[in-house]
Coordinates of C-alpha atoms in Angstrom, one line a residue:
R1 CA 91.7 59.9 68.8
Q2 CA 95.4 58.2 69.7
G3 CA 95.2 54.5 70.4
Y4 CA 91.4 53.9 69.7
E5 CA 91.5 51.8 66.5
D6 CA 88.7 52.7 64.6
P7 CA 86.9 50.1 62.9
H8 CA 84.8 52.1 60.7
C9 CA 88.1 53.3 58.7
Q10 CA 88.9 50.3 56.8
Y11 CA 86.1 51.2 54.5
P12 CA 87.9 52.5 52.0
S13 CA 84.4 53.5 50.1
A14 CA 85.0 57.4 49.9
S15 CA 80.5 57.9 50.3
Y16 CA 81.0 56.1 53.7
R17 CA 84.1 58.8 54.7
D18 CA 81.8 60.9 54.2
Y19 CA 78.7 59.9 55.7
C20 CA 80.5 59.5 59.2
A21 CA 82.2 62.6 59.0
Y22 CA 78.7 63.1 58.5
Q23 CA 77.1 61.2 61.5
S24 CA 79.9 62.0 64.0
H25 CA 78.5 65.9 63.8
Q26 CA 75.1 64.4 64.4
W27 CA 77.4 63.5 67.8
Q28 CA 77.2 66.4 70.1
P29 CA 75.8 68.1 73.5
V30 CA 72.7 69.5 73.0
A31 CA 74.1 72.8 74.2
W32 CA 75.0 72.9 70.1
Q33 CA 71.4 72.1 68.9
D34 CA 69.0 75.0 67.5
D35 CA 65.5 73.5 68.1
R36 CA 65.9 70.8 66.0
D37 CA 66.7 67.1 65.6
L38 CA 69.7 65.9 65.5
R39 CA 68.7 62.3 64.1
Q40 CA 67.1 64.5 60.9
G41 CA 70.1 65.8 59.3
E42 CA 69.5 69.6 60.2
P43 CA 71.9 72.4 60.4
Y44 CA 73.8 73.5 63.8
R45 CA 74.2 76.0 65.3
K46 CA 77.5 78.3 67.7
S47 CA 78.4 77.6 70.9
T48 CA 80.8 79.3 73.1
N49 CA 80.2 76.9 76.0
Y50 CA 83.8 75.5 76.5
Q51 CA 84.1 72.2 77.5
D52 CA 81.3 70.8 74.5
Q53 CA 85.3 72.7 72.7
H54 CA 87.1 70.9 74.5
Y55 CA 85.2 68.4 74.5
Y56 CA 84.9 68.1 70.3
R57 CA 88.2 68.0 69.9
G58 CA 89.2 66.2 71.4
Y59 CA 87.3 63.7 69.2
H60 CA 87.0 65.6 65.9
P61 CA 90.2 66.4 64.5
N62 CA 88.6 68.7 61.5
L63 CA 88.0 71.3 65.2
A64 CA 91.3 70.4 66.7
T65 CA 92.8 71.8 63.8
A66 CA 90.1 74.5 62.3
P67 CA 92.2 78.6 62.1
L68 CA 91.9 80.2 65.7
G69 CA 88.6 82.4 65.9
Q70 CA 86.4 80.6 63.0
D71 CA 83.0 80.3 62.5
R72 CA 81.9 76.4 63.7
T73 CA 79.0 77.3 61.5
Q74 CA 81.0 77.4 58.9
T75 CA 83.0 73.9 59.4
Y76 CA 79.6 71.8 59.7
D77 CA 78.2 73.7 56.8
S78 CA 80.5 72.5 54.9
S79 CA 80.0 68.9 56.0
E80 CA 76.5 69.3 55.6
E81 CA 77.1 70.0 51.7
R82 CA 79.5 67.7 51.6
Y83 CA 77.2 64.7 52.3
V84 CA 74.6 66.3 50.7
S85 CA 76.8 66.1 47.1
A86 CA 78.2 62.6 48.1
A87 CA 75.2 60.6 48.9
R88 CA 72.9 62.2 45.9
P89 CA 75.2 60.1 43.3
E90 CA 76.3 56.9 45.8
W91 CA 73.3 55.8 47.5
T92 CA 70.4 56.3 45.5
G93 CA 70.2 52.7 43.3
A94 CA 73.1 51.6 45.6
K95 CA 73.9 49.2 48.7
T96 CA 72.7 49.4 51.2
L97 CA 74.4 50.9 54.4
G98 CA 73.9 47.5 55.9
S99 CA 75.5 45.7 52.3
D100 CA 78.3 47.2 53.3
T101 CA 79.0 46.4 57.0
G102 CA 78.8 42.8 56.5
E103 CA 74.5 42.3 57.8
A104 CA 74.1 41.4 53.7
S105 CA 76.0 38.3 54.1
G106 CA 75.2 37.5 57.4
Q107 CA 78.1 38.8 60.0
P108 CA 77.0 40.6 63.7
R109 CA 76.7 44.2 62.8
E110 CA 79.4 46.1 64.1
P111 CA 78.1 47.9 67.7
S112 CA 77.4 52.5 66.7
L113 CA 80.1 54.4 67.2
L114 CA 78.6 56.0 69.7
L115 CA 78.5 52.3 71.7
Q116 CA 82.2 51.7 71.5
Y117 CA 83.1 55.0 72.3
R118 CA 80.9 54.5 75.6
E119 CA 82.0 50.6 76.1
S120 CA 86.0 52.1 75.7
G121 CA 85.6 54.5 77.9
L122 CA 86.5 57.6 76.0
S123 CA 83.3 59.7 76.9
S124 CA 84.1 61.9 79.6
S125 CA 80.1 62.3 80.2
S126 CA 77.4 59.2 80.5
H127 CA 75.1 61.5 80.9
E128 CA 76.2 63.3 77.5
L129 CA 76.1 59.7 75.9
S130 CA 72.6 59.3 77.5
Q131 CA 71.3 61.7 75.9
Y132 CA 71.7 60.0 72.3
I133 CA 71.8 57.0 73.0
H134 CA 68.2 55.9 73.2
D135 CA 66.2 52.1 73.6
G136 CA 63.8 50.8 71.3
A137 CA 62.2 53.0 68.4
D138 CA 64.2 56.0 69.7
Q139 CA 67.1 54.8 68.9
Y140 CA 68.5 55.9 65.5
D141 CA 69.3 53.2 63.7
P142 CA 71.8 54.1 60.5
M143 CA 70.2 51.1 58.1
L144 CA 69.0 54.4 55.6
P145 CA 67.3 52.8 52.5
G146 CA 68.8 52.5 49.1
T147 CA 66.4 55.0 47.4
W148 CA 67.0 57.9 50.1
S149 CA 67.2 61.3 49.5
L150 CA 67.7 64.4 50.6
A151 CA 63.9 65.4 48.9
Q152 CA 62.0 61.9 50.9
A153 CA 63.4 64.1 54.1
G154 CA 62.0 67.1 53.5
G155 CA 58.4 66.7 55.7
H156 CA 61.4 65.7 58.5
L157 CA 63.5 69.0 57.6
V158 CA 60.7 70.8 60.2
S159 CA 61.8 72.6 62.8
T160 CA 60.9 70.5 65.8
P161 CA 60.4 72.2 69.4
A162 CA 62.6 72.0 72.0
P163 CA 63.8 73.9 75.4
V164 CA 67.0 76.1 73.9
V165 CA 67.8 77.1 77.1
P166 CA 69.4 74.5 79.8
L167 CA 67.4 74.3 83.3
K168 CA 69.4 76.9 85.6
F169 CA 69.3 73.7 88.0
S170 CA 70.0 69.9 87.7
L171 CA 69.0 69.0 90.9
P172 CA 66.1 69.1 92.8
H173 CA 67.3 72.0 95.1
M174 CA 66.0 74.4 98.4
A175 CA 64.1 77.4 97.7
V176 CA 65.5 80.1 100.6
C177 CA 63.9 83.6 101.1
F178 CA 63.2 86.4 103.6
G179 CA 59.7 87.2 105.1
A180 CA 58.7 91.2 106.0
G181 CA 57.6 89.6 109.5
G182 CA 61.4 89.2 110.2
Q183 CA 60.8 85.3 108.7
L184 CA 63.0 82.9 106.9
V185 CA 60.5 80.7 104.2
V186 CA 62.3 77.4 103.6
V187 CA 60.7 76.3 100.7
C188 CA 62.0 71.7 100.3
P189 CA 62.9 70.1 97.2
H190 CA 59.7 68.2 96.6
Y191 CA 57.0 67.7 94.2
P192 CA 53.3 68.7 94.9
A193 CA 53.1 67.4 91.1
E194 CA 54.2 63.8 91.5
G195 CA 52.4 63.3 95.1
Q196 CA 54.9 64.6 96.7
L197 CA 52.9 66.8 99.7
A198 CA 54.5 70.8 99.2
H199 CA 56.2 71.1 103.0
V200 CA 57.4 74.7 103.8
E201 CA 59.3 75.8 106.7
L202 CA 59.1 79.0 108.5
H203 CA 61.6 80.3 111.5
S204 CA 62.5 83.0 113.2
L205 CA 65.2 85.0 112.9
E206 CA 65.3 86.1 115.5
V207 CA 65.9 83.1 117.1
I208 CA 68.2 82.1 114.3
L209 CA 70.6 85.4 115.3
H210 CA 70.7 85.1 118.1
D211 CA 74.0 84.6 119.2
T212 CA 75.1 87.7 117.2
K213 CA 76.7 91.0 117.8
E214 CA 74.6 93.2 115.9
L215 CA 71.6 91.4 116.9
E216 CA 72.2 91.8 121.4
E217 CA 73.5 95.5 120.9
L218 CA 69.9 96.3 118.8
R219 CA 68.2 94.8 121.2
A220 CA 70.3 96.3 124.3
F221 CA 69.2 100.0 122.6
P222 CA 65.5 100.8 124.1
G223 CA 64.1 102.3 121.4
P224 CA 61.8 104.1 120.0
L225 CA 62.7 106.4 122.4
S226 CA 59.1 108.3 121.7
R227 CA 57.3 105.4 123.9
E228 CA 55.2 106.8 126.4
D229 CA 56.3 104.0 128.8
L230 CA 60.1 104.8 129.1
H231 CA 62.1 106.5 131.4
K232 CA 65.0 109.0 130.5
V233 CA 66.4 106.3 133.5
D234 CA 66.5 104.0 131.3
V235 CA 68.7 105.7 128.1
M236 CA 71.4 107.2 131.0
T237 CA 71.8 103.3 131.5
F238 CA 71.8 103.3 128.0
C239 CA 74.4 105.9 127.9
Q240 CA 76.6 104.5 131.0
Q241 CA 77.4 100.8 129.6
K242 CA 78.6 101.9 126.1
I243 CA 80.7 104.2 128.7
A244 CA 82.1 100.8 129.6
T245 CA 81.8 98.9 127.8
S246 CA 82.6 100.5 124.0
C247 CA 85.0 103.0 125.2
D248 CA 89.3 102.2 125.6
L249 CA 89.8 105.0 128.3
S250 CA 93.4 104.5 127.9
T251 CA 93.0 105.6 123.7
Q252 CA 92.0 109.7 123.6
R253 CA 89.9 108.6 120.9
G254 CA 87.7 106.3 123.7
R255 CA 88.4 109.5 125.9
D256 CA 87.1 111.8 123.4
S257 CA 83.8 108.8 122.3
S258 CA 82.6 108.9 126.2
L259 CA 82.7 112.3 126.7
L260 CA 79.7 112.2 124.3
W261 CA 78.3 109.6 125.6
K262 CA 78.9 111.3 128.7
L263 CA 77.3 115.0 127.5
L264 CA 74.2 112.8 126.7
I265 CA 73.6 111.7 129.8
L266 CA 74.6 115.3 131.3
L267 CA 71.4 116.9 128.6
C268 CA 69.7 113.9 129.5
R269 CA 69.9 114.4 133.8
Q270 CA 69.0 118.6 132.8
N271 CA 65.9 117.8 130.4
G272 CA 67.6 118.9 127.5
S273 CA 69.7 122.3 128.8
M274 CA 73.4 122.8 129.9
V275 CA 74.9 126.1 130.4
G276 CA 78.8 126.9 129.8
S277 CA 80.2 126.1 133.6
D278 CA 78.5 122.8 133.1
T279 CA 79.8 121.5 130.6
A280 CA 83.0 123.2 131.8
E281 CA 83.2 120.9 135.0
L282 CA 82.6 117.8 132.7
L283 CA 85.4 118.9 130.1
M284 CA 87.6 119.5 133.4
Q285 CA 86.1 115.5 135.1
D286 CA 86.6 113.8 131.6
C287 CA 90.5 114.8 132.0
R288 CA 93.1 111.9 132.8
H289 CA 95.7 114.6 134.8
R290 CA 95.8 118.1 135.2
E291 CA 98.5 119.3 132.8
K292 CA 101.9 121.2 134.8
Y293 CA 102.3 124.0 132.3
K294 CA 105.6 125.6 133.0
R295 CA 105.9 129.2 133.5
Q296 CA 109.1 131.3 131.6
N297 CA 111.2 133.8 132.3
P298 CA 109.8 137.0 130.6
A299 CA 112.5 137.6 128.1
A300 CA 115.3 140.5 127.7
N301 CA 113.6 142.0 124.4
L302 CA 110.5 142.4 126.3
I303 CA 111.1 144.8 129.3
G304 CA 113.7 146.7 126.9
L305 CA 117.2 144.9 128.0
T306 CA 119.4 144.5 125.9
D307 CA 121.3 141.3 127.4
D308 CA 124.8 143.4 128.9
E309 CA 122.0 145.8 130.4
W310 CA 119.8 142.6 132.1
M311 CA 123.5 141.0 133.1
S312 CA 124.3 144.5 135.1
R313 CA 121.0 144.3 136.8
Q314 CA 121.7 140.5 139.0
P315 CA 122.2 140.2 142.5
G316 CA 125.4 140.9 143.3
T317 CA 126.4 143.7 141.3
L318 CA 126.2 147.4 142.6
D319 CA 122.3 149.1 142.4
L320 CA 124.2 152.7 140.7
I321 CA 120.4 154.7 141.2
T322 CA 120.9 153.7 144.7
G323 CA 124.2 153.1 145.3
E324 CA 124.5 149.7 147.3
V325 CA 124.9 145.7 146.4
P326 CA 122.0 144.3 146.2
P327 CA 121.8 140.3 147.8
V328 CA 122.8 137.1 146.0
V329 CA 119.1 135.8 148.0
E330 CA 116.0 138.1 147.7
T331 CA 113.1 137.9 149.3
Q332 CA 109.8 138.8 148.6
A333 CA 109.7 141.4 151.1
Q334 CA 113.0 142.8 149.3
I335 CA 112.2 142.2 146.2
V336 CA 108.8 144.9 147.2
E337 CA 111.4 147.1 148.6
K338 CA 113.4 148.0 146.8
F339 CA 110.4 148.5 144.0
T340 CA 109.6 151.1 146.5
K341 CA 112.8 152.9 146.7
L342 CA 112.6 153.2 142.7
L343 CA 109.5 154.7 142.2
Y344 CA 110.9 157.3 145.6
Y345 CA 113.2 158.2 142.8
G346 CA 111.1 158.5 140.2
R347 CA 112.1 156.0 138.2
K348 CA 108.7 154.4 136.5
K349 CA 110.3 152.1 134.2
D350 CA 112.6 151.0 136.3
A351 CA 110.2 150.2 138.9
L352 CA 108.8 148.2 135.9
V353 CA 111.4 146.5 134.9
W354 CA 111.9 145.4 138.4
A355 CA 108.5 143.9 139.5
M356 CA 108.9 142.7 135.8
R357 CA 111.7 141.0 136.4
N358 CA 110.7 139.5 140.0
H359 CA 107.1 138.4 138.7
L360 CA 105.4 140.8 140.3
W361 CA 102.9 141.1 138.1
G362 CA 100.1 143.3 140.2
H363 CA 102.5 146.0 140.9
A364 CA 103.6 146.3 137.2
L365 CA 100.1 145.8 135.8
F366 CA 99.1 148.7 138.5
L367 CA 101.0 151.0 137.4
S368 CA 101.3 150.6 133.9
S369 CA 97.5 150.9 134.1
K370 CA 97.7 154.5 135.3
M371 CA 99.8 155.1 132.5
D372 CA 100.2 155.2 128.9
P373 CA 98.3 152.7 127.0
R374 CA 101.6 151.9 125.6
T375 CA 103.4 151.4 128.0
Y376 CA 100.5 149.0 129.8
S377 CA 100.4 146.8 126.6
W378 CA 104.1 146.5 126.7
V379 CA 103.8 145.3 130.2
L380 CA 101.1 143.1 129.1
T381 CA 102.2 141.2 126.8
G382 CA 105.3 141.0 129.2
F383 CA 103.2 138.9 131.4
T384 CA 102.2 136.7 128.9
S385 CA 105.6 136.1 127.5
T386 CA 105.9 134.2 131.3
L387 CA 102.5 131.4 130.5
A388 CA 103.2 128.4 128.5
T389 CA 102.4 128.3 125.0
N390 CA 99.5 125.4 126.0
D391 CA 98.6 127.3 128.9
P392 CA 95.2 127.4 129.3
L393 CA 95.1 130.9 130.3
Q394 CA 96.7 131.9 127.5
T395 CA 93.8 131.0 125.3
L396 CA 91.8 132.9 127.8
F397 CA 93.9 136.3 127.9
Q398 CA 94.3 135.6 123.8
L399 CA 90.1 135.7 123.2
M400 CA 89.7 138.9 126.0
S401 CA 92.1 140.4 124.1
G402 CA 89.8 140.3 121.0
R403 CA 92.2 137.1 119.3
I404 CA 91.3 133.5 117.7
P405 CA 93.4 131.9 120.4
Q406 CA 96.5 129.7 118.6
A407 CA 95.0 126.8 121.4
A408 CA 92.0 127.0 118.1
L409 CA 94.3 126.4 115.7
C410 CA 96.4 124.1 117.2
C411 CA 94.3 121.9 118.9
G412 CA 95.1 118.2 118.4
D413 CA 98.5 117.5 118.4
A414 CA 100.8 115.2 120.8
T415 CA 102.5 118.2 120.9
W416 CA 100.0 120.9 122.4
G417 CA 98.2 118.5 125.3
D418 CA 94.4 118.2 126.0
W419 CA 92.0 120.4 124.6
R420 CA 89.4 120.0 126.7
P421 CA 90.8 123.0 129.6
H422 CA 91.2 125.7 126.3
L423 CA 87.6 124.9 125.9
A424 CA 86.1 124.7 129.4
V425 CA 87.4 128.3 129.8
M426 CA 86.6 129.3 126.5
L427 CA 83.0 128.4 127.6
S428 CA 83.1 129.1 131.2
N429 CA 84.3 132.5 130.5
K430 CA 82.6 133.9 127.6
V431 CA 83.5 137.8 126.5
G432 CA 81.0 141.0 125.5
D433 CA 81.7 139.5 121.9
M434 CA 79.3 136.2 121.2
E435 CA 80.5 136.3 117.5
L436 CA 84.5 136.0 118.9
N437 CA 82.8 133.1 121.0
H438 CA 81.2 131.2 118.9
R439 CA 83.8 132.0 116.0
A440 CA 86.7 130.5 118.2
I441 CA 84.9 126.7 119.0
V442 CA 84.0 126.5 115.3
T443 CA 87.4 126.6 114.8
M444 CA 88.4 124.5 117.7
G445 CA 86.1 122.5 115.9
D446 CA 87.4 122.2 112.1
T447 CA 90.9 122.6 113.6
L448 CA 89.9 118.6 115.9
A449 CA 88.2 117.7 112.5
G450 CA 91.0 118.0 109.7
K451 CA 93.0 115.4 112.7
G452 CA 90.8 113.0 112.6
A453 CA 89.1 113.5 116.4
V454 CA 86.1 113.2 114.4
E455 CA 84.0 113.1 118.3
A456 CA 86.4 116.3 120.0
A457 CA 85.6 118.0 117.1
H458 CA 81.3 117.5 117.1
F459 CA 81.3 118.0 120.3
C460 CA 82.8 121.5 119.8
Y461 CA 80.3 122.0 117.2
L462 CA 77.6 121.1 119.6
M463 CA 78.9 123.8 122.0
A464 CA 78.6 126.5 119.0
D465 CA 74.7 124.6 118.0
I466 CA 76.0 124.3 114.6
P467 CA 72.8 122.2 113.0
F468 CA 73.4 118.4 111.1
G469 CA 73.1 118.2 107.9
Y470 CA 73.4 115.8 104.7
F471 CA 75.6 113.2 104.0
G472 CA 75.9 113.4 100.2
V473 CA 76.5 117.4 101.9
K474 CA 80.5 117.4 102.1
A475 CA 80.7 121.1 102.7
D476 CA 78.2 120.2 106.1
R477 CA 80.0 119.5 109.5
M478 CA 77.9 117.5 110.9
A479 CA 74.9 114.9 109.5
L480 CA 75.5 111.8 112.9
L481 CA 76.9 112.8 115.7
G482 CA 80.0 110.9 116.5
S483 CA 80.4 110.2 113.3
S484 CA 82.7 111.3 109.4
H485 CA 79.8 111.4 106.3
R486 CA 83.3 111.9 104.6
Q487 CA 83.9 108.5 105.4
A488 CA 81.9 105.0 103.4
F489 CA 78.9 104.5 104.5
T490 CA 78.5 101.5 106.0
Q491 CA 81.1 102.6 107.9
F492 CA 79.1 106.4 108.7
A493 CA 75.9 105.1 109.2
R494 CA 76.9 102.6 112.6
T495 CA 74.4 100.8 114.3
E496 CA 75.3 102.3 117.8
V497 CA 76.0 106.1 115.4
I498 CA 72.0 105.9 114.4
Q499 CA 71.5 104.6 118.4
R500 CA 73.5 107.5 120.1
M501 CA 71.8 110.7 117.3
E502 CA 68.4 108.9 118.7
I503 CA 70.2 110.1 122.1
F504 CA 70.0 112.7 121.4
E505 CA 67.1 113.7 119.8
Y506 CA 65.2 112.5 122.7
C507 CA 67.6 114.8 124.6
Q508 CA 66.0 117.6 122.1
Q509 CA 62.3 116.3 122.9
L510 CA 62.4 116.5 127.1
R511 CA 63.3 120.5 126.6
Q512 CA 60.8 120.9 123.1
P513 CA 58.3 118.3 123.3
K514 CA 57.7 118.3 119.3
S515 CA 61.2 119.3 117.7
F516 CA 63.2 116.9 115.7
L517 CA 65.6 116.4 113.9
L518 CA 64.2 116.3 110.5
P519 CA 67.8 115.0 108.3
F520 CA 67.7 112.3 110.5
Q521 CA 64.7 110.6 109.9
V522 CA 66.3 108.6 106.7
Y523 CA 68.7 107.1 109.3
K524 CA 65.7 106.1 111.9
L525 CA 63.9 104.1 108.5
L526 CA 67.9 102.7 108.5
Y527 CA 66.8 101.7 111.8
A528 CA 63.6 99.6 111.5
S529 CA 65.0 98.1 108.2
R530 CA 67.9 96.4 110.0
L531 CA 65.2 95.6 113.0
A532 CA 63.2 93.9 110.5
D533 CA 65.8 92.1 108.6
Y534 CA 66.6 91.3 112.8
G535 CA 63.5 89.9 112.9
L536 CA 62.3 92.9 114.8
P537 CA 58.8 93.5 113.4
A538 CA 57.4 95.0 115.9
Q539 CA 59.9 98.0 117.2
A540 CA 60.6 98.3 113.1
L541 CA 56.4 99.3 112.4
Q542 CA 56.7 101.0 115.8
Y543 CA 59.5 103.9 113.9
C544 CA 57.6 104.2 110.9
E545 CA 54.7 104.9 112.9
Q546 CA 57.4 108.1 114.4
I547 CA 58.9 108.7 111.4
A548 CA 54.8 109.4 109.7
T549 CA 54.1 111.5 112.4
T550 CA 57.0 114.0 111.6
L551 CA 56.4 113.5 108.3
L552 CA 53.0 114.0 108.3
G553 CA 53.1 116.9 110.6
Q554 CA 55.6 118.9 107.8
D555 CA 55.6 119.7 104.5
L556 CA 55.4 116.3 102.4
A557 CA 56.6 117.3 99.5
S558 CA 60.0 118.0 99.7
H559 CA 60.0 114.5 101.2
P560 CA 58.1 112.8 98.6
V561 CA 60.9 109.4 98.7
L562 CA 61.4 109.3 102.5
A563 CA 57.2 108.8 102.7
Q564 CA 56.9 106.8 99.9
Q565 CA 59.8 104.0 101.2
V566 CA 58.8 104.7 105.0
M567 CA 55.1 103.5 103.5
K568 CA 56.3 100.4 102.3
L569 CA 58.5 98.8 104.9
A570 CA 55.2 100.3 106.8
E571 CA 53.0 98.4 104.7
R572 CA 55.0 95.4 104.7
L573 CA 55.2 95.3 108.6
K574 CA 51.5 96.3 109.3
L575 CA 50.6 92.6 110.4
S576 CA 53.4 92.8 113.4
D577 CA 51.8 95.5 115.5
T578 CA 51.5 93.8 118.8
L579 CA 47.7 95.5 119.0
L580 CA 46.2 93.3 116.8
L581 CA 46.3 90.9 119.7
E582 CA 43.8 92.8 121.4
M583 CA 41.1 93.4 118.5
P584 CA 38.5 91.1 117.5
E585 CA 38.8 89.7 114.4
Q586 CA 36.8 91.3 112.2
D587 CA 38.9 94.5 113.0
Q588 CA 42.5 93.3 112.6
M589 CA 42.9 94.3 108.9
L590 CA 42.2 97.0 109.9
E591 CA 45.2 99.8 109.0
P592 CA 45.9 102.8 111.6
D593 CA 45.7 106.4 110.6
W594 CA 48.9 107.0 110.6
L595 CA 49.4 104.9 107.5
V596 CA 45.8 105.4 106.1
Q597 CA 46.9 109.3 106.2
L598 CA 50.3 108.2 104.4
R599 CA 49.6 106.4 101.7
G600 CA 46.9 109.7 100.8
F601 CA 49.6 111.4 100.9
C602 CA 52.2 109.7 98.6
R603 CA 49.0 108.6 95.9
E604 CA 48.0 111.9 95.7
W605 CA 51.5 113.4 95.3
E606 CA 52.5 110.7 92.3
V607 CA 49.4 112.4 90.4
R608 CA 50.5 115.5 90.7

């Protein structure tokens, strides 16, 4: 090292320099040992530890100048060979190392190179030095006998057992794990082997996480909803609280989310049944304001007039048929009177044009209906052209005409307007072709889903009785109510979404007590796991019982993995059952029947 004077460098003996070089190789971190004692001159193994490499480049020039990528084992092997070749001719029968260092002349022995490094402060770690500097007989003695040879030391070259892998923790630490009963298990850093008492602490996760938003969200839900002591008023109250706390009614998405919660309230109030008019009332009630749809004048080409003819028939010009000049401002009675005069002269088409131009659509439609079908269609098209494009009447007339309404293809756009009045008019005025009604509502849902309005799209799918699918099947339109299964799973299966889906299943069970949603059972298991993670094991076990009861009533062979996962979680939580507190002590180890049946099925399936 620069600025450090090595006292051993004053000896010119080549053999001693070789010995010093070998001795320096012995001083290295334990990580370089290969289950061998460094004091017996054993070979060394490679180490990729960066700190060890940096440490030795500071003290050993031959390591610092070694070519990049060279194996350090080669360096040590060459050093050992040089040491052996030099030791044979020069140390056999020669002076001892103590005479070279001045001990034979009575001078005090120079401290070892390792001790000088420690005293000079050049070592980067006192811990590393302590691995090699020992007291008493354990300290390495540099005094070598004059008749030393490798043959004499052959018996000591046998490797001694030593730990190869370093300790994972250098200091006592605390071990922590999570228990199945909603507890946090803490093992304190005590040493029972040394007389210290073992200390284990059990902490309730419910107490630790009492002020977190996630735990409050889990506590507020009155689940599982299959409980006998549950009243549907509790479910409706929860939905109303969600509307007040989670829905921002100033945004379109917040209003759509509020609409789903209101639909669940309606289903719960009416025991899971509803008709189109009920839903239409809910849709119009949720609208912030009734839009004003501006009516337009019928286009001239729709009533068979050119622009010149249209201008020639404006008020104030001479009427060639009657020979009269119509007044500039005509009253309703005058308009009807002229319509009648045109029919006096047999001018049906002119009477139709006059009625259409003055918005006498009742007269025009009745007269054209008694004429040929082409004329009736012409008048009807002229009438619909006066309505605004986004007018719900347009949607109704197009649906009644046997076409998919334009609103089903364009809704969800800010320029188009609110989608709810169009769905309301389709639900309340279903035409004879039920397939057309179903296709129009589904098309509207697909359009809304394509524009990111997931809650609105799912509302349409519910009205069209679209079944729920699975998360992995992207072709399915719904997996969880109000959540898109095309996003990440952590965002898709949020706690609020699972709770809303369970309320919908509960509403179906109010109408049909034995009904359930099979694709939803896996999300109940996920919800039960979250309850256990947040220190609510009793509720989690109730969810396991509900899922197991559902699966036992079905063909379990189609869902073996789900059954196994439910069984594993239930076995961990079975001691959290509140019924155990009421049982005699000798019966507390008994398992519930549903768990025994579920385990039997799982074992039978594994055997098959």
